[in-house]
GROMACS .gro file of C-alpha atoms in nm:
model
  492
    1UNK     CA    1   3.266   2.401  -0.443
    2UNK     CA    2   3.259   2.598  -0.092
    3UNK     CA    3   3.081   2.250   0.053
    4UNK     CA    4   3.176   1.956   0.137
    5UNK     CA    5   2.988   1.639  -0.035
    6UNK     CA    6   2.791   1.562   0.345
    7UNK     CA    7   2.735   1.932   0.421
    8UNK     CA    8   2.578   1.988   0.008
    9UNK     CA    9   2.349   1.696   0.067
   10UNK     CA   10   2.231   1.807   0.447
   11UNK     CA   11   2.181   2.183   0.247
   12UNK     CA   12   1.960   1.984   0.020
   13UNK     CA   13   1.755   1.808   0.207
   14UNK     CA   14   1.661   2.144   0.424
   15UNK     CA   15   1.587   2.250   0.061
   16UNK     CA   16   1.373   1.981  -0.063
   17UNK     CA   17   1.323   1.711   0.216
   18UNK     CA   18   1.477   1.357   0.249
   19UNK     CA   19   1.282   1.169   0.047
   20UNK     CA   20   1.370   1.395  -0.307
   21UNK     CA   21   1.738   1.343  -0.237
   22UNK     CA   22   1.878   1.024  -0.351
   23UNK     CA   23   2.208   0.942  -0.256
   24UNK     CA   24   2.221   0.544  -0.383
   25UNK     CA   25   2.562   0.493  -0.547
   26UNK     CA   26   2.462   0.252  -0.830
   27UNK     CA   27   2.180   0.503  -0.904
   28UNK     CA   28   2.405   0.816  -0.899
   29UNK     CA   29   2.628   0.606  -1.158
   30UNK     CA   30   2.366   0.539  -1.362
   31UNK     CA   31   2.237   0.932  -1.407
   32UNK     CA   32   2.600   1.026  -1.464
   33UNK     CA   33   2.622   0.922  -1.844
   34UNK     CA   34   2.370   0.969  -2.119
   35UNK     CA   35   2.337   0.793  -2.428
   36UNK     CA   36   2.685   0.879  -2.552
   37UNK     CA   37   2.845   0.628  -2.341
   38UNK     CA   38   2.585   0.362  -2.393
   39UNK     CA   39   2.818   0.067  -2.482
   40UNK     CA   40   3.042   0.124  -2.131
   41UNK     CA   41   2.717   0.159  -1.908
   42UNK     CA   42   2.606  -0.171  -2.065
   43UNK     CA   43   2.952  -0.265  -1.931
   44UNK     CA   44   2.934  -0.151  -1.606
   45UNK     CA   45   3.200   0.103  -1.691
   46UNK     CA   46   3.130   0.445  -1.501
   47UNK     CA   47   3.523   0.600  -1.489
   48UNK     CA   48   3.405   1.011  -1.479
   49UNK     CA   49   3.301   1.182  -1.181
   50UNK     CA   50   2.994   1.085  -0.990
   51UNK     CA   51   2.730   1.326  -0.842
   52UNK     CA   52   2.728   1.394  -0.487
   53UNK     CA   53   2.346   1.376  -0.575
   54UNK     CA   54   1.986   1.336  -0.729
   55UNK     CA   55   1.730   1.562  -0.677
   56UNK     CA   56   1.378   1.485  -0.759
   57UNK     CA   57   1.217   1.862  -0.773
   58UNK     CA   58   0.859   1.838  -0.735
   59UNK     CA   59   0.807   2.222  -0.860
   60UNK     CA   60   0.947   2.481  -0.994
   61UNK     CA   61   0.989   2.628  -0.687
   62UNK     CA   62   1.237   2.319  -0.563
   63UNK     CA   63   1.421   2.449  -0.862
   64UNK     CA   64   1.469   2.757  -0.778
   65UNK     CA   65   1.574   2.669  -0.421
   66UNK     CA   66   1.855   2.403  -0.560
   67UNK     CA   67   1.974   2.664  -0.863
   68UNK     CA   68   1.989   2.951  -0.571
   69UNK     CA   69   2.220   2.720  -0.382
   70UNK     CA   70   2.444   2.650  -0.649
   71UNK     CA   71   2.462   2.974  -0.769
   72UNK     CA   72   2.563   3.116  -0.400
   73UNK     CA   73   2.780   2.782  -0.334
   74UNK     CA   74   2.935   2.727  -0.661
   75UNK     CA   75   2.777   2.387  -0.719
   76UNK     CA   76   2.808   2.244  -1.110
   77UNK     CA   77   2.409   2.090  -1.176
   78UNK     CA   78   2.342   1.860  -1.458
   79UNK     CA   79   1.959   1.888  -1.536
   80UNK     CA   80   1.774   1.516  -1.644
   81UNK     CA   81   1.405   1.428  -1.725
   82UNK     CA   82   1.403   1.173  -2.000
   83UNK     CA   83   1.747   1.068  -1.975
   84UNK     CA   84   1.762   1.055  -2.381
   85UNK     CA   85   2.047   1.239  -2.482
   86UNK     CA   86   2.317   1.102  -2.692
   87UNK     CA   87   2.578   1.403  -2.724
   88UNK     CA   88   2.711   1.346  -2.368
   89UNK     CA   89   2.508   1.697  -2.245
   90UNK     CA   90   2.371   1.518  -1.949
   91UNK     CA   91   2.752   1.361  -1.831
   92UNK     CA   92   2.862   1.454  -1.506
   93UNK     CA   93   3.199   1.590  -1.563
   94UNK     CA   94   3.295   1.804  -1.282
   95UNK     CA   95   3.323   1.673  -0.926
   96UNK     CA   96   3.059   1.793  -0.668
   97UNK     CA   97   2.799   1.815  -0.917
   98UNK     CA   98   2.443   1.815  -0.828
   99UNK     CA   99   2.210   1.640  -1.112
  100UNK     CA  100   1.890   1.802  -1.074
  101UNK     CA  101   1.575   1.575  -1.234
  102UNK     CA  102   1.302   1.691  -1.335
  103UNK     CA  103   1.105   1.440  -1.390
  104UNK     CA  104   0.826   1.499  -1.153
  105UNK     CA  105   0.711   1.784  -1.285
  106UNK     CA  106   0.452   1.579  -1.494
  107UNK     CA  107   0.147   1.786  -1.480
  108UNK     CA  108  -0.040   1.872  -1.814
  109UNK     CA  109  -0.141   2.220  -1.731
  110UNK     CA  110  -0.403   2.340  -1.962
  111UNK     CA  111  -0.512   2.247  -2.335
  112UNK     CA  112  -0.721   2.503  -2.544
  113UNK     CA  113  -0.915   2.360  -2.813
  114UNK     CA  114  -0.972   2.709  -2.939
  115UNK     CA  115  -0.642   2.884  -2.989
  116UNK     CA  116  -0.474   2.559  -3.044
  117UNK     CA  117  -0.227   2.579  -2.711
  118UNK     CA  118  -0.117   2.259  -2.495
  119UNK     CA  119   0.043   2.379  -2.193
  120UNK     CA  120   0.259   2.114  -1.967
  121UNK     CA  121   0.523   2.144  -1.707
  122UNK     CA  122   0.863   2.047  -1.852
  123UNK     CA  123   0.904   1.674  -1.683
  124UNK     CA  124   0.561   1.575  -1.896
  125UNK     CA  125   0.624   1.272  -2.150
  126UNK     CA  126   0.513   1.369  -2.507
  127UNK     CA  127   0.384   1.048  -2.518
  128UNK     CA  128   0.113   1.134  -2.204
  129UNK     CA  129   0.104   1.494  -2.373
  130UNK     CA  130   0.014   1.315  -2.682
  131UNK     CA  131  -0.261   1.077  -2.540
  132UNK     CA  132  -0.424   1.315  -2.375
  133UNK     CA  133  -0.470   1.551  -2.685
  134UNK     CA  134  -0.551   1.297  -2.947
  135UNK     CA  135  -0.866   1.257  -2.680
  136UNK     CA  136  -0.958   1.544  -2.796
  137UNK     CA  137  -0.903   1.463  -3.217
  138UNK     CA  138  -0.559   1.705  -3.111
  139UNK     CA  139  -0.156   1.627  -3.185
  140UNK     CA  140   0.156   1.827  -3.151
  141UNK     CA  141   0.268   1.705  -3.446
  142UNK     CA  142   0.598   1.642  -3.297
  143UNK     CA  143   0.731   1.323  -3.342
  144UNK     CA  144   1.061   1.194  -3.247
  145UNK     CA  145   1.170   0.862  -3.225
  146UNK     CA  146   1.215   0.865  -2.847
  147UNK     CA  147   0.895   0.998  -2.815
  148UNK     CA  148   0.723   0.728  -2.576
  149UNK     CA  149   1.101   0.852  -2.341
  150UNK     CA  150   1.118   1.179  -2.404
  151UNK     CA  151   0.966   1.472  -2.181
  152UNK     CA  152   0.880   1.843  -2.295
  153UNK     CA  153   1.158   2.029  -2.126
  154UNK     CA  154   1.412   1.822  -2.293
  155UNK     CA  155   1.238   1.888  -2.613
  156UNK     CA  156   1.275   2.217  -2.595
  157UNK     CA  157   1.606   2.236  -2.420
  158UNK     CA  158   1.796   2.016  -2.662
  159UNK     CA  159   1.580   2.230  -3.008
  160UNK     CA  160   1.443   1.878  -3.081
  161UNK     CA  161   1.280   1.775  -3.436
  162UNK     CA  162   1.027   1.510  -3.463
  163UNK     CA  163   0.978   1.266  -3.777
  164UNK     CA  164   0.722   1.485  -3.898
  165UNK     CA  165   0.876   1.832  -3.937
  166UNK     CA  166   0.898   1.898  -4.271
  167UNK     CA  167   0.519   1.957  -4.207
  168UNK     CA  168   0.472   2.098  -3.834
  169UNK     CA  169   0.808   2.255  -3.802
  170UNK     CA  170   1.101   2.162  -3.471
  171UNK     CA  171   1.025   2.255  -3.115
  172UNK     CA  172   1.125   2.568  -3.256
  173UNK     CA  173   0.859   2.671  -3.508
  174UNK     CA  174   0.582   2.466  -3.177
  175UNK     CA  175   0.692   2.659  -2.881
  176UNK     CA  176   0.489   2.968  -2.787
  177UNK     CA  177   0.562   3.043  -2.368
  178UNK     CA  178   0.831   2.880  -2.148
  179UNK     CA  179   0.901   2.903  -1.782
  180UNK     CA  180   1.295   2.866  -1.686
  181UNK     CA  181   1.488   2.896  -1.386
  182UNK     CA  182   1.781   3.070  -1.405
  183UNK     CA  183   2.099   3.036  -1.196
  184UNK     CA  184   2.075   3.147  -0.891
  185UNK     CA  185   1.694   3.058  -0.895
  186UNK     CA  186   1.532   3.336  -1.044
  187UNK     CA  187   1.245   3.221  -1.258
  188UNK     CA  188   1.134   3.408  -1.558
  189UNK     CA  189   0.852   3.335  -1.788
  190UNK     CA  190   0.796   3.414  -2.140
  191UNK     CA  191   0.433   3.452  -2.234
  192UNK     CA  192   0.279   3.275  -2.517
  193UNK     CA  193   0.130   3.494  -2.770
  194UNK     CA  194   0.102   3.408  -3.162
  195UNK     CA  195   0.398   3.616  -3.256
  196UNK     CA  196   0.517   3.908  -3.145
  197UNK     CA  197   0.762   4.192  -3.250
  198UNK     CA  198   0.888   4.375  -2.923
  199UNK     CA  199   1.262   4.313  -2.988
  200UNK     CA  200   1.494   3.968  -2.978
  201UNK     CA  201   1.288   3.671  -2.964
  202UNK     CA  202   1.366   3.585  -2.612
  203UNK     CA  203   1.236   3.228  -2.627
  204UNK     CA  204   1.573   3.159  -2.787
  205UNK     CA  205   1.769   3.261  -2.512
  206UNK     CA  206   1.617   2.901  -2.365
  207UNK     CA  207   1.508   2.706  -2.647
  208UNK     CA  208   1.790   2.434  -2.699
  209UNK     CA  209   2.019   2.594  -2.436
  210UNK     CA  210   2.034   2.223  -2.329
  211UNK     CA  211   2.135   2.358  -1.950
  212UNK     CA  212   2.373   2.539  -2.006
  213UNK     CA  213   2.178   2.893  -1.938
  214UNK     CA  214   1.863   2.763  -1.789
  215UNK     CA  215   1.623   2.481  -1.687
  216UNK     CA  216   1.321   2.459  -1.811
  217UNK     CA  217   1.006   2.382  -1.590
  218UNK     CA  218   0.738   2.427  -1.797
  219UNK     CA  219   0.630   2.507  -2.182
  220UNK     CA  220   0.349   2.616  -2.416
  221UNK     CA  221   0.355   2.451  -2.749
  222UNK     CA  222   0.080   2.522  -3.016
  223UNK     CA  223  -0.117   2.194  -3.157
  224UNK     CA  224  -0.286   2.097  -3.435
  225UNK     CA  225  -0.594   1.900  -3.590
  226UNK     CA  226  -0.571   1.535  -3.565
  227UNK     CA  227  -0.490   1.469  -3.992
  228UNK     CA  228  -0.810   1.315  -4.123
  229UNK     CA  229  -0.637   1.140  -4.380
  230UNK     CA  230  -0.301   1.014  -4.541
  231UNK     CA  231  -0.139   0.865  -4.820
  232UNK     CA  232   0.239   0.637  -4.808
  233UNK     CA  233   0.412   0.667  -5.159
  234UNK     CA  234   0.817   0.503  -5.194
  235UNK     CA  235   1.016   0.496  -5.495
  236UNK     CA  236   1.360   0.304  -5.507
  237UNK     CA  237   1.624   0.506  -5.691
  238UNK     CA  238   1.997   0.491  -5.796
  239UNK     CA  239   2.157   0.678  -5.517
  240UNK     CA  240   2.061   0.910  -5.267
  241UNK     CA  241   2.146   1.277  -5.458
  242UNK     CA  242   1.901   1.186  -5.716
  243UNK     CA  243   1.690   1.118  -5.440
  244UNK     CA  244   1.727   1.440  -5.256
  245UNK     CA  245   1.704   1.627  -5.560
  246UNK     CA  246   1.315   1.495  -5.584
  247UNK     CA  247   1.274   1.625  -5.191
  248UNK     CA  248   1.427   1.984  -5.304
  249UNK     CA  249   1.168   2.013  -5.650
  250UNK     CA  250   0.915   1.879  -5.416
  251UNK     CA  251   0.950   2.133  -5.125
  252UNK     CA  252   1.041   2.417  -5.331
  253UNK     CA  253   0.733   2.372  -5.507
  254UNK     CA  254   0.555   2.436  -5.167
  255UNK     CA  255   0.463   2.125  -5.091
  256UNK     CA  256   0.515   1.998  -4.725
  257UNK     CA  257   0.470   1.589  -4.692
  258UNK     CA  258   0.495   1.514  -4.289
  259UNK     CA  259   0.724   1.275  -4.369
  260UNK     CA  260   1.021   1.298  -4.675
  261UNK     CA  261   1.338   1.102  -4.653
  262UNK     CA  262   1.606   0.946  -4.856
  263UNK     CA  263   1.800   0.674  -4.760
  264UNK     CA  264   2.146   0.557  -4.963
  265UNK     CA  265   2.167   0.224  -5.046
  266UNK     CA  266   2.380   0.113  -4.703
  267UNK     CA  267   2.125   0.256  -4.458
  268UNK     CA  268   1.868   0.119  -4.680
  269UNK     CA  269   1.986  -0.261  -4.618
  270UNK     CA  270   1.897  -0.219  -4.271
  271UNK     CA  271   1.514  -0.092  -4.339
  272UNK     CA  272   1.441  -0.182  -4.675
  273UNK     CA  273   1.615  -0.483  -4.803
  274UNK     CA  274   1.318  -0.672  -4.819
  275UNK     CA  275   1.139  -0.417  -5.092
  276UNK     CA  276   1.075  -0.641  -5.443
  277UNK     CA  277   1.330  -0.502  -5.607
  278UNK     CA  278   1.549  -0.353  -5.399
  279UNK     CA  279   1.879  -0.590  -5.465
  280UNK     CA  280   1.897  -0.487  -5.827
  281UNK     CA  281   2.023  -0.147  -5.753
  282UNK     CA  282   2.366  -0.008  -5.833
  283UNK     CA  283   2.459  -0.045  -5.478
  284UNK     CA  284   2.643   0.196  -5.232
  285UNK     CA  285   2.913   0.215  -5.380
  286UNK     CA  286   3.155   0.029  -5.203
  287UNK     CA  287   3.051  -0.337  -5.362
  288UNK     CA  288   2.708  -0.382  -5.160
  289UNK     CA  289   2.393  -0.435  -5.370
  290UNK     CA  290   2.091  -0.235  -5.307
  291UNK     CA  291   1.894   0.071  -5.381
  292UNK     CA  292   1.871   0.427  -5.231
  293UNK     CA  293   1.477   0.394  -5.086
  294UNK     CA  294   1.285   0.732  -5.085
  295UNK     CA  295   0.909   0.711  -4.881
  296UNK     CA  296   0.698   0.999  -4.784
  297UNK     CA  297   0.389   1.059  -4.601
  298UNK     CA  298   0.169   1.317  -4.686
  299UNK     CA  299  -0.110   1.390  -4.415
  300UNK     CA  300  -0.371   1.664  -4.337
  301UNK     CA  301  -0.747   1.725  -4.500
  302UNK     CA  302  -0.831   1.503  -4.821
  303UNK     CA  303  -0.750   1.764  -5.078
  304UNK     CA  304  -0.391   1.885  -4.927
  305UNK     CA  305  -0.278   1.506  -4.877
  306UNK     CA  306  -0.410   1.352  -5.201
  307UNK     CA  307  -0.220   1.697  -5.403
  308UNK     CA  308   0.105   1.668  -5.201
  309UNK     CA  309   0.088   1.295  -5.238
  310UNK     CA  310   0.037   1.351  -5.612
  311UNK     CA  311   0.350   1.585  -5.636
  312UNK     CA  312   0.559   1.358  -5.452
  313UNK     CA  313   0.499   1.063  -5.714
  314UNK     CA  314   0.511   1.329  -6.032
  315UNK     CA  315   0.894   1.448  -5.889
  316UNK     CA  316   1.027   1.061  -5.817
  317UNK     CA  317   0.865   0.957  -6.167
  318UNK     CA  318   1.018   1.244  -6.362
  319UNK     CA  319   1.328   1.094  -6.293
  320UNK     CA  320   1.273   0.745  -6.338
  321UNK     CA  321   1.234   0.635  -5.940
  322UNK     CA  322   1.077   0.241  -5.932
  323UNK     CA  323   0.760   0.246  -5.719
  324UNK     CA  324   0.734   0.056  -5.410
  325UNK     CA  325   0.380  -0.104  -5.242
  326UNK     CA  326   0.223   0.154  -4.993
  327UNK     CA  327   0.151  -0.059  -4.781
  328UNK     CA  328   0.542  -0.125  -4.733
  329UNK     CA  329   0.609   0.203  -4.654
  330UNK     CA  330   0.285   0.247  -4.404
  331UNK     CA  331   0.434  -0.022  -4.247
  332UNK     CA  332   0.781   0.091  -4.194
  333UNK     CA  333   0.629   0.385  -4.085
  334UNK     CA  334   0.414   0.266  -3.770
  335UNK     CA  335   0.726   0.105  -3.666
  336UNK     CA  336   0.973   0.438  -3.601
  337UNK     CA  337   0.933   0.508  -3.267
  338UNK     CA  338   1.157   0.339  -2.991
  339UNK     CA  339   1.062   0.270  -2.630
  340UNK     CA  340   1.267   0.106  -2.353
  341UNK     CA  341   1.181  -0.235  -2.500
  342UNK     CA  342   1.390  -0.146  -2.828
  343UNK     CA  343   1.624   0.002  -2.554
  344UNK     CA  344   1.669  -0.357  -2.366
  345UNK     CA  345   1.680  -0.516  -2.655
  346UNK     CA  346   1.988  -0.290  -2.790
  347UNK     CA  347   2.170  -0.360  -2.468
  348UNK     CA  348   2.145  -0.745  -2.501
  349UNK     CA  349   2.324  -0.676  -2.857
  350UNK     CA  350   2.577  -0.530  -2.737
  351UNK     CA  351   2.614  -0.755  -2.455
  352UNK     CA  352   2.639  -1.079  -2.650
  353UNK     CA  353   2.735  -0.959  -3.049
  354UNK     CA  354   2.934  -0.668  -2.903
  355UNK     CA  355   2.800  -0.474  -3.189
  356UNK     CA  356   2.723  -0.117  -3.166
  357UNK     CA  357   2.529   0.160  -3.395
  358UNK     CA  358   2.578   0.537  -3.349
  359UNK     CA  359   2.448   0.814  -3.545
  360UNK     CA  360   2.575   1.135  -3.672
  361UNK     CA  361   2.331   1.418  -3.791
  362UNK     CA  362   2.457   1.748  -3.949
  363UNK     CA  363   2.288   1.941  -4.202
  364UNK     CA  364   2.362   2.164  -4.521
  365UNK     CA  365   2.208   2.326  -4.814
  366UNK     CA  366   2.068   2.155  -5.130
  367UNK     CA  367   2.367   2.187  -5.308
  368UNK     CA  368   2.581   2.079  -5.046
  369UNK     CA  369   2.471   1.749  -4.977
  370UNK     CA  370   2.625   1.556  -5.252
  371UNK     CA  371   2.947   1.663  -5.195
  372UNK     CA  372   2.884   1.647  -4.794
  373UNK     CA  373   2.770   1.284  -4.924
  374UNK     CA  374   3.019   1.171  -5.125
  375UNK     CA  375   3.344   1.281  -4.879
  376UNK     CA  376   3.197   1.185  -4.566
  377UNK     CA  377   3.153   0.792  -4.714
  378UNK     CA  378   3.563   0.872  -4.894
  379UNK     CA  379   3.696   0.949  -4.564
  380UNK     CA  380   3.563   0.685  -4.375
  381UNK     CA  381   3.630   0.397  -4.594
  382UNK     CA  382   4.015   0.539  -4.639
  383UNK     CA  383   4.163   0.634  -4.316
  384UNK     CA  384   3.936   0.525  -4.012
  385UNK     CA  385   4.186   0.276  -3.910
  386UNK     CA  386   3.865  -0.003  -3.820
  387UNK     CA  387   3.672   0.006  -4.135
  388UNK     CA  388   3.707  -0.348  -4.170
  389UNK     CA  389   3.485  -0.380  -3.874
  390UNK     CA  390   3.219  -0.145  -3.990
  391UNK     CA  391   2.911  -0.378  -4.043
  392UNK     CA  392   2.687  -0.091  -4.199
  393UNK     CA  393   2.809   0.262  -4.350
  394UNK     CA  394   2.523   0.510  -4.480
  395UNK     CA  395   2.314   0.812  -4.425
  396UNK     CA  396   1.949   0.924  -4.536
  397UNK     CA  397   1.780   1.304  -4.527
  398UNK     CA  398   1.501   1.309  -4.281
  399UNK     CA  399   1.451   1.716  -4.231
  400UNK     CA  400   1.408   1.943  -4.531
  401UNK     CA  401   1.340   2.310  -4.594
  402UNK     CA  402   1.311   2.551  -4.861
  403UNK     CA  403   1.664   2.574  -4.841
  404UNK     CA  404   1.822   2.217  -4.751
  405UNK     CA  405   1.805   1.922  -4.596
  406UNK     CA  406   1.986   1.731  -4.308
  407UNK     CA  407   2.227   1.411  -4.346
  408UNK     CA  408   2.133   1.150  -4.048
  409UNK     CA  409   2.452   0.958  -4.077
  410UNK     CA  410   2.450   0.598  -3.940
  411UNK     CA  411   2.733   0.356  -3.902
  412UNK     CA  412   2.726   0.040  -3.670
  413UNK     CA  413   3.020  -0.171  -3.599
  414UNK     CA  414   3.139  -0.477  -3.412
  415UNK     CA  415   3.403  -0.412  -3.202
  416UNK     CA  416   3.734  -0.524  -3.168
  417UNK     CA  417   3.855  -0.377  -2.813
  418UNK     CA  418   3.789  -0.339  -2.461
  419UNK     CA  419   3.475  -0.168  -2.370
  420UNK     CA  420   3.629   0.151  -2.224
  421UNK     CA  421   3.827   0.222  -2.552
  422UNK     CA  422   3.522   0.207  -2.778
  423UNK     CA  423   3.470   0.562  -2.762
  424UNK     CA  424   3.812   0.705  -2.863
  425UNK     CA  425   3.838   0.375  -3.151
  426UNK     CA  426   3.535   0.423  -3.309
  427UNK     CA  427   3.302   0.621  -3.219
  428UNK     CA  428   3.485   0.989  -3.185
  429UNK     CA  429   3.698   0.897  -3.501
  430UNK     CA  430   3.376   0.829  -3.740
  431UNK     CA  431   3.138   1.122  -3.527
  432UNK     CA  432   3.477   1.378  -3.631
  433UNK     CA  433   3.491   1.318  -3.979
  434UNK     CA  434   3.112   1.368  -4.042
  435UNK     CA  435   3.182   1.729  -3.838
  436UNK     CA  436   3.444   1.846  -4.029
  437UNK     CA  437   3.300   1.752  -4.316
  438UNK     CA  438   2.946   1.942  -4.289
  439UNK     CA  439   3.178   2.256  -4.142
  440UNK     CA  440   3.424   2.242  -4.417
  441UNK     CA  441   3.101   2.208  -4.702
  442UNK     CA  442   2.979   2.541  -4.539
  443UNK     CA  443   2.671   2.360  -4.334
  444UNK     CA  444   2.643   2.317  -3.985
  445UNK     CA  445   2.752   2.053  -3.723
  446UNK     CA  446   2.484   1.971  -3.547
  447UNK     CA  447   2.120   1.949  -3.684
  448UNK     CA  448   1.924   1.834  -3.351
  449UNK     CA  449   2.076   1.606  -3.156
  450UNK     CA  450   2.229   1.927  -2.978
  451UNK     CA  451   2.601   2.003  -2.897
  452UNK     CA  452   2.618   1.794  -2.580
  453UNK     CA  453   3.002   1.759  -2.414
  454UNK     CA  454   3.110   1.578  -2.747
  455UNK     CA  455   3.071   1.877  -3.026
  456UNK     CA  456   3.240   2.105  -2.846
  457UNK     CA  457   3.559   2.139  -3.005
  458UNK     CA  458   3.354   2.275  -3.311
  459UNK     CA  459   3.151   2.497  -3.123
  460UNK     CA  460   3.343   2.777  -3.229
  461UNK     CA  461   3.401   2.688  -3.615
  462UNK     CA  462   3.080   2.664  -3.632
  463UNK     CA  463   2.936   3.010  -3.502
  464UNK     CA  464   3.235   3.192  -3.601
  465UNK     CA  465   3.213   3.577  -3.513
  466UNK     CA  466   2.861   3.476  -3.355
  467UNK     CA  467   3.038   3.318  -3.089
  468UNK     CA  468   3.026   3.609  -2.898
  469UNK     CA  469   2.703   3.638  -2.895
  470UNK     CA  470   2.667   3.298  -2.696
  471UNK     CA  471   2.945   3.369  -2.459
  472UNK     CA  472   2.775   3.718  -2.342
  473UNK     CA  473   2.467   3.471  -2.285
  474UNK     CA  474   2.647   3.299  -2.086
  475UNK     CA  475   2.862   3.520  -1.896
  476UNK     CA  476   2.530   3.683  -1.825
  477UNK     CA  477   2.304   3.452  -1.671
  478UNK     CA  478   2.559   3.193  -1.525
  479UNK     CA  479   2.867   3.393  -1.459
  480UNK     CA  480   3.006   3.142  -1.166
  481UNK     CA  481   2.945   2.827  -1.470
  482UNK     CA  482   2.723   2.630  -1.273
  483UNK     CA  483   2.496   2.532  -1.540
  484UNK     CA  484   2.571   2.218  -1.674
  485UNK     CA  485   2.956   2.257  -1.691
  486UNK     CA  486   3.093   2.148  -2.068
  487UNK     CA  487   2.788   2.152  -2.246
  488UNK     CA  488   2.783   2.390  -2.527
  489UNK     CA  489   3.062   2.593  -2.382
  490UNK     CA  490   3.396   2.389  -2.330
  491UNK     CA  491   3.555   2.375  -2.044
  492UNK     CA  492   3.926   2.531  -1.990
   0.00000   0.00000   0.00000
């Protein structure tokens, strides 16, 4: 960086106004990390570099002005909106960084019920867009657990997925058009159309770029009619691979439930231990009781929803799965999302109980799932030095495709160390085992949370020879490396 911190702040004030540039040390500490370091944050530990300033952009023009300055003066910039990142993508790791917050770009630009599109600025909360759409009988079909907090720009930048993805797809299936700002301040727009064959799909330069290539300021997504009918189903099974086989049968036959999940006994214990007969299952392989649990939701026009539900029932009954009262599945479904109140409860549990839970999500082909699941659980139990501190270890499949599914590994543990040591003694080694095994069997090291700054050690292995395509994008669009340094692209 060529400017002193004071000179940088003065330049930012000149660009966007003093009311838009925040230098309060307490707030700067809060925005220097994301939920990868949630245990450290709740204990007031902020060991990394602190940003010079937080800039609250009001418009695309503000974003452009700040990124032009950053490019010219070599100022690192970390993008931020909802703050729900989990992989360190929002973390400040370079001195002299500016955090550029787009939360105030919060206008719903247009809803078109004829062309079935919605256009919103990047800072619009997904929940707010959903409310506006539902008033017109429409929906995005996008429902991540973070829906009450997540913003549209961040969803696109992290290649988000929602809980109803088996029917509606991920954000990449919904995104039609996008406005983004490159390093140097150039504003680029991809015009929304139903489909184009005019060369490579340039939407994907922006999709999933995690702020390392561009800053998302506006998105246009396709929307759907609200479902007229919804059917719930649930089953108890002996193990996760058997449940995954049920999902494979349903999905490859052409049916698309909006929700199609299978939990192993370990993961099911935190959601479904109250189900009648659950404790009669063979357990999680580590001495605990319990059954694997399959849950499905079919929605849409009445005839399609009923046919989809019937296909789930037939596939489950064909393998001898034991049915669950659909009302219990519906109750589970209505409590999936988390908002500010759940985050606050989690913080209190971390402080009072010294207890924490994390996840690592990966994807694999159908034929790889059983081996991946077995290998991760075995390695954790045999190799993780603090396995005795685990209070829960398991996995579930929650997003399925014609060729495979994801596995969401979940691990909770009691913390027996100083707060500053938690990541290195618990989170990072557990995350490493999951990532290594996913790559070993031929799957992907990340399904939807993004690479952030903590899966970069494996990014070249993930992409192989195609890594050259990603490095070429960085060289072309951010030659000075000011866009979210350390995210996706490892720092030297």
